[in-house]
Amino acid sequence: MPSMEHNALSPTAYDELVDLGRRLYDKALIRREDELITDPRGQPIGWLLDTRVPMLEGALFREVGTVLAKRLQAKGIRQVVGYGFGAHPLVCAVVGASGDTIFRGGLIRDERKPHGRRRIVEGPVDPSEPVVLLDDIINSGRSAADALERLHAANYTVDGLLTLFNFTWSRGRSRIEKEGLWVDSLLDLNLRDKATGSSDSA
């Protein structure tokens, strides 16, 4: 399930990553038998992943922030941005993580605020330095592509996309890689009932 560079991890570190992935997945998974859930068209679906559930729980918030921060630090990244409710806790978790690197974070608006500072990206991120886009799930890649469009319009250079989950049956990863970015996910999911499930990042 994990997509981290296996050769770079000790057996203990790999086992710890697998354990974190399982706990994230278990807490994010919402099943039809437990709650009425629908797709964007209002049709019932069998399951969805709502990562806001684990990411707004203090212990997992801190643990995920530490893991993401270490991966970003290894790539020399100091700025992270997020677009949408699923990404906001990830940005905050990385910014709040302890370690050698002090990160700056930004949140991308749907539209430029018409008053005040009138920014599309809020926060102390510096457009003269590269940023990495954080997201909870990459599925179709549409949300990430929208975020990239906004960032480029605001003159930001984006190096890559780091997510918690990658739905391997979709083409989101390749869609973003075609934009010239690297894509990294902590966990690759290849579920048999893909046609009856979804994600809830809105």
mmCIF file of C-alpha atoms in Angstrom:
data_model
loop_
_atom_site.group_PDB
_atom_site.id
_atom_site.type_symbol
_atom_site.label_atom_id
_atom_site.label_comp_id
_atom_site.label_asym_id
_atom_site.label_seq_id
_atom_site.Cartn_x
_atom_site.Cartn_y
_atom_site.Cartn_z
ATOM 1 C CA MET A 1 0.000 0.000 0.000
ATOM 2 C CA PRO A 2 2.656 2.667 0.808
ATOM 3 C CA SER A 3 4.345 4.371 -2.123
ATOM 4 C CA MET A 4 7.361 5.693 -0.280
ATOM 5 C CA GLU A 5 10.815 4.809 -1.581
ATOM 6 C CA HIS A 6 11.084 1.396 0.045
ATOM 7 C CA ASN A 7 14.844 1.143 -0.390
ATOM 8 C CA ALA A 8 15.364 4.324 1.622
ATOM 9 C CA LEU A 9 13.433 3.001 4.613
ATOM 10 C CA SER A 10 14.549 0.665 7.334
ATOM 11 C CA PRO A 11 12.188 -2.271 8.022
ATOM 12 C CA THR A 12 11.066 -0.533 11.219
ATOM 13 C CA ALA A 13 10.354 2.769 9.442
ATOM 14 C CA TYR A 14 8.476 0.957 6.691
ATOM 15 C CA ASP A 15 6.339 -0.907 9.236
ATOM 16 C CA GLU A 16 5.594 2.366 10.999
ATOM 17 C CA LEU A 17 4.489 3.944 7.714
ATOM 18 C CA VAL A 18 2.217 1.005 6.929
ATOM 19 C CA ASP A 19 0.698 1.294 10.399
ATOM 20 C CA LEU A 20 0.103 5.036 9.958
ATOM 21 C CA GLY A 21 -1.493 4.419 6.576
ATOM 22 C CA ARG A 22 -3.864 1.820 7.951
ATOM 23 C CA ARG A 23 -4.925 4.063 10.814
ATOM 24 C CA LEU A 24 -5.504 6.997 8.467
ATOM 25 C CA TYR A 25 -7.497 4.858 6.074
ATOM 26 C CA ASP A 26 -9.562 3.205 8.821
ATOM 27 C CA LYS A 27 -10.530 6.541 10.352
ATOM 28 C CA ALA A 28 -11.225 8.219 6.998
ATOM 29 C CA LEU A 29 -13.361 5.388 5.581
ATOM 30 C CA ILE A 30 -17.115 6.026 5.653
ATOM 31 C CA ARG A 31 -19.323 3.105 4.580
ATOM 32 C CA ARG A 32 -22.852 3.170 3.183
ATOM 33 C CA GLU A 33 -24.108 0.857 5.917
ATOM 34 C CA ASP A 34 -22.991 3.361 8.563
ATOM 35 C CA GLU A 35 -24.179 6.585 6.969
ATOM 36 C CA LEU A 36 -26.044 7.820 3.897
ATOM 37 C CA ILE A 37 -23.390 8.976 1.424
ATOM 38 C CA THR A 38 -23.779 10.189 -2.147
ATOM 39 C CA ASP A 39 -21.679 11.207 -5.131
ATOM 40 C CA PRO A 40 -21.717 14.813 -6.484
ATOM 41 C CA ARG A 41 -24.841 13.976 -8.524
ATOM 42 C CA GLY A 42 -26.694 12.837 -5.401
ATOM 43 C CA GLN A 43 -26.504 9.114 -6.221
ATOM 44 C CA PRO A 44 -25.840 6.664 -3.348
ATOM 45 C CA ILE A 45 -22.318 5.232 -3.172
ATOM 46 C CA GLY A 46 -20.791 2.377 -1.204
ATOM 47 C CA TRP A 47 -17.961 4.226 0.530
ATOM 48 C CA LEU A 48 -15.898 7.379 0.626
ATOM 49 C CA LEU A 49 -12.751 8.646 2.295
ATOM 50 C CA ASP A 50 -13.143 11.756 4.441
ATOM 51 C CA THR A 51 -9.610 12.606 5.560
ATOM 52 C CA ARG A 52 -10.828 15.514 7.656
ATOM 53 C CA VAL A 53 -11.882 12.965 10.269
ATOM 54 C CA PRO A 54 -8.358 11.703 11.082
ATOM 55 C CA MET A 55 -6.592 14.969 10.232
ATOM 56 C CA LEU A 56 -8.643 16.974 12.720
ATOM 57 C CA GLU A 57 -7.752 14.563 15.516
ATOM 58 C CA GLY A 58 -4.779 15.905 17.464
ATOM 59 C CA ALA A 59 -2.568 12.800 17.646
ATOM 60 C CA LEU A 60 -2.846 11.871 13.964
ATOM 61 C CA PHE A 61 -2.575 15.526 12.955
ATOM 62 C CA ARG A 62 0.826 15.755 14.640
ATOM 63 C CA GLU A 63 1.999 12.371 13.381
ATOM 64 C CA VAL A 64 1.070 13.043 9.752
ATOM 65 C CA GLY A 65 2.581 16.522 9.936
ATOM 66 C CA THR A 66 5.897 15.058 11.067
ATOM 67 C CA VAL A 67 5.946 12.450 8.281
ATOM 68 C CA LEU A 68 5.087 14.981 5.558
ATOM 69 C CA ALA A 69 7.561 17.532 6.902
ATOM 70 C CA LYS A 70 10.398 14.990 6.771
ATOM 71 C CA ARG A 71 9.620 14.096 3.167
ATOM 72 C CA LEU A 72 9.498 17.765 2.169
ATOM 73 C CA GLN A 73 12.687 18.557 4.062
ATOM 74 C CA ALA A 74 14.477 15.759 2.176
ATOM 75 C CA LYS A 75 13.488 17.502 -1.081
ATOM 76 C CA GLY A 76 14.686 20.911 0.135
ATOM 77 C CA ILE A 77 11.161 22.360 0.264
ATOM 78 C CA ARG A 78 10.290 25.153 2.702
ATOM 79 C CA GLN A 79 6.889 26.313 1.439
ATOM 80 C CA VAL A 80 3.608 24.410 1.171
ATOM 81 C CA VAL A 81 0.192 25.441 -0.083
ATOM 82 C CA GLY A 82 -3.214 23.786 -0.065
ATOM 83 C CA TYR A 83 -6.485 24.160 -1.930
ATOM 84 C CA GLY A 84 -9.763 23.054 -0.358
ATOM 85 C CA PHE A 85 -10.896 21.743 3.010
ATOM 86 C CA GLY A 86 -9.068 18.439 2.663
ATOM 87 C CA ALA A 87 -5.733 20.200 2.168
ATOM 88 C CA HIS A 88 -5.988 22.854 4.870
ATOM 89 C CA PRO A 89 -5.243 20.539 7.826
ATOM 90 C CA LEU A 90 -2.246 19.119 5.943
ATOM 91 C CA VAL A 91 -0.739 22.584 5.454
ATOM 92 C CA CYS A 92 -1.258 23.400 9.134
ATOM 93 C CA ALA A 93 0.185 20.044 10.221
ATOM 94 C CA VAL A 94 3.372 20.601 8.203
ATOM 95 C CA VAL A 95 3.770 24.200 9.371
ATOM 96 C CA GLY A 96 3.336 23.063 12.973
ATOM 97 C CA ALA A 97 5.721 20.107 12.735
ATOM 98 C CA SER A 98 8.900 20.300 14.786
ATOM 99 C CA GLY A 99 12.231 19.785 13.039
ATOM 100 C CA ASP A 100 15.168 21.517 11.424
ATOM 101 C CA THR A 101 13.095 23.182 8.689
ATOM 102 C CA ILE A 102 10.709 26.026 9.491
ATOM 103 C CA PHE A 103 7.946 25.849 6.885
ATOM 104 C CA ARG A 104 5.763 28.619 5.528
ATOM 105 C CA GLY A 105 2.223 27.785 4.509
ATOM 106 C CA GLY A 106 -0.413 29.205 2.225
ATOM 107 C CA LEU A 107 -4.086 28.585 1.520
ATOM 108 C CA ILE A 108 -5.462 29.038 -1.993
ATOM 109 C CA ARG A 109 -8.787 30.794 -2.427
ATOM 110 C CA ASP A 110 -11.408 29.837 -5.007
ATOM 111 C CA GLU A 111 -11.416 33.440 -6.167
ATOM 112 C CA ARG A 112 -9.331 36.497 -5.418
ATOM 113 C CA LYS A 113 -10.714 38.384 -2.447
ATOM 114 C CA PRO A 114 -12.248 41.635 -3.814
ATOM 115 C CA HIS A 115 -11.154 43.761 -0.836
ATOM 116 C CA GLY A 116 -8.435 43.900 1.790
ATOM 117 C CA ARG A 117 -5.191 42.502 0.377
ATOM 118 C CA ARG A 118 -7.073 40.964 -2.584
ATOM 119 C CA ARG A 119 -4.945 37.829 -2.674
ATOM 120 C CA ILE A 120 -5.615 34.461 -4.265
ATOM 121 C CA VAL A 121 -3.034 32.844 -1.923
ATOM 122 C CA GLU A 122 -3.269 33.717 1.762
ATOM 123 C CA GLY A 123 -0.343 33.365 4.119
ATOM 124 C CA PRO A 124 3.376 34.224 4.315
ATOM 125 C CA VAL A 125 4.477 32.188 1.277
ATOM 126 C CA ASP A 126 6.963 33.949 -0.982
ATOM 127 C CA PRO A 127 6.361 33.790 -4.779
ATOM 128 C CA SER A 128 10.105 34.029 -5.388
ATOM 129 C CA GLU A 129 10.610 30.575 -3.814
ATOM 130 C CA PRO A 130 9.105 27.281 -5.055
ATOM 131 C CA VAL A 131 6.111 25.750 -3.311
ATOM 132 C CA VAL A 132 4.715 22.243 -3.053
ATOM 133 C CA LEU A 133 0.991 21.667 -3.308
ATOM 134 C CA LEU A 134 -0.481 19.468 -0.564
ATOM 135 C CA ASP A 135 -3.715 17.555 -1.011
ATOM 136 C CA ASP A 136 -5.391 14.747 0.848
ATOM 137 C CA ILE A 137 -6.317 12.590 -2.161
ATOM 138 C CA ILE A 138 -5.410 12.526 -5.824
ATOM 139 C CA ASN A 139 -8.115 10.931 -7.912
ATOM 140 C CA SER A 140 -8.895 12.588 -11.253
ATOM 141 C CA GLY A 141 -6.351 15.357 -10.610
ATOM 142 C CA ARG A 142 -8.950 18.014 -11.416
ATOM 143 C CA SER A 143 -8.693 19.773 -8.049
ATOM 144 C CA ALA A 144 -4.888 19.809 -8.203
ATOM 145 C CA ALA A 145 -4.999 21.164 -11.760
ATOM 146 C CA ASP A 146 -7.344 23.962 -10.634
ATOM 147 C CA ALA A 147 -4.944 24.808 -7.801
ATOM 148 C CA LEU A 148 -1.985 24.851 -10.188
ATOM 149 C CA GLU A 149 -3.813 27.236 -12.515
ATOM 150 C CA ARG A 150 -4.430 29.641 -9.632
ATOM 151 C CA LEU A 151 -0.843 29.391 -8.394
ATOM 152 C CA HIS A 152 0.640 30.009 -11.833
ATOM 153 C CA ALA A 153 -1.669 32.993 -12.329
ATOM 154 C CA ALA A 154 -0.302 34.396 -9.057
ATOM 155 C CA ASN A 155 3.290 33.868 -10.314
ATOM 156 C CA TYR A 156 4.184 30.945 -8.045
ATOM 157 C CA THR A 157 6.551 28.199 -9.125
ATOM 158 C CA VAL A 158 5.239 24.768 -8.115
ATOM 159 C CA ASP A 159 7.725 21.923 -7.763
ATOM 160 C CA GLY A 160 5.416 19.040 -6.915
ATOM 161 C CA LEU A 161 2.301 17.567 -5.360
ATOM 162 C CA LEU A 162 2.342 15.598 -2.098
ATOM 163 C CA THR A 163 -0.793 13.721 -1.054
ATOM 164 C CA LEU A 164 -1.917 11.231 1.551
ATOM 165 C CA PHE A 165 -3.761 8.881 -0.811
ATOM 166 C CA ASN A 166 -3.440 8.146 -4.518
ATOM 167 C CA PHE A 167 -6.294 6.269 -6.200
ATOM 168 C CA THR A 168 -4.217 4.169 -8.583
ATOM 169 C CA TRP A 169 -7.130 3.320 -10.882
ATOM 170 C CA SER A 170 -7.484 6.976 -11.859
ATOM 171 C CA ARG A 171 -5.243 9.115 -14.054
ATOM 172 C CA GLY A 172 -4.739 12.001 -11.672
ATOM 173 C CA ARG A 173 -1.066 11.314 -11.059
ATOM 174 C CA SER A 174 -0.152 11.196 -14.736
ATOM 175 C CA ARG A 175 -2.262 14.308 -15.372
ATOM 176 C CA ILE A 176 -0.185 16.325 -12.896
ATOM 177 C CA GLU A 177 3.116 14.783 -13.981
ATOM 178 C CA LYS A 178 2.369 15.981 -17.521
ATOM 179 C CA GLU A 179 2.502 19.504 -16.070
ATOM 180 C CA GLY A 180 6.157 18.849 -15.239
ATOM 181 C CA LEU A 181 5.664 18.267 -11.512
ATOM 182 C CA TRP A 182 6.744 15.347 -9.368
ATOM 183 C CA VAL A 183 3.906 13.569 -7.549
ATOM 184 C CA ASP A 184 4.364 11.713 -4.290
ATOM 185 C CA SER A 185 1.732 9.940 -2.193
ATOM 186 C CA LEU A 186 2.202 8.319 1.167
ATOM 187 C CA LEU A 187 -0.312 5.623 0.279
ATOM 188 C CA ASP A 188 -1.354 4.054 -3.018
ATOM 189 C CA LEU A 189 -4.872 2.640 -2.908
ATOM 190 C CA ASN A 190 -6.009 0.028 -5.394
ATOM 191 C CA LEU A 191 -9.459 -0.984 -4.218
ATOM 192 C CA ARG A 192 -11.640 -3.518 -5.994
ATOM 193 C CA ASP A 193 -14.878 -1.634 -5.414
ATOM 194 C CA LYS A 194 -13.507 1.571 -6.970
ATOM 195 C CA ALA A 195 -16.612 2.140 -9.066
ATOM 196 C CA THR A 196 -18.854 2.484 -6.027
ATOM 197 C CA GLY A 197 -16.657 4.740 -3.915
ATOM 198 C CA SER A 198 -15.416 8.307 -3.803
ATOM 199 C CA SER A 199 -13.558 10.877 -1.778
ATOM 200 C CA ASP A 200 -14.870 13.871 0.121
ATOM 201 C CA SER A 201 -12.443 16.744 0.067
ATOM 202 C CA ALA A 202 -14.873 19.609 -0.456
#
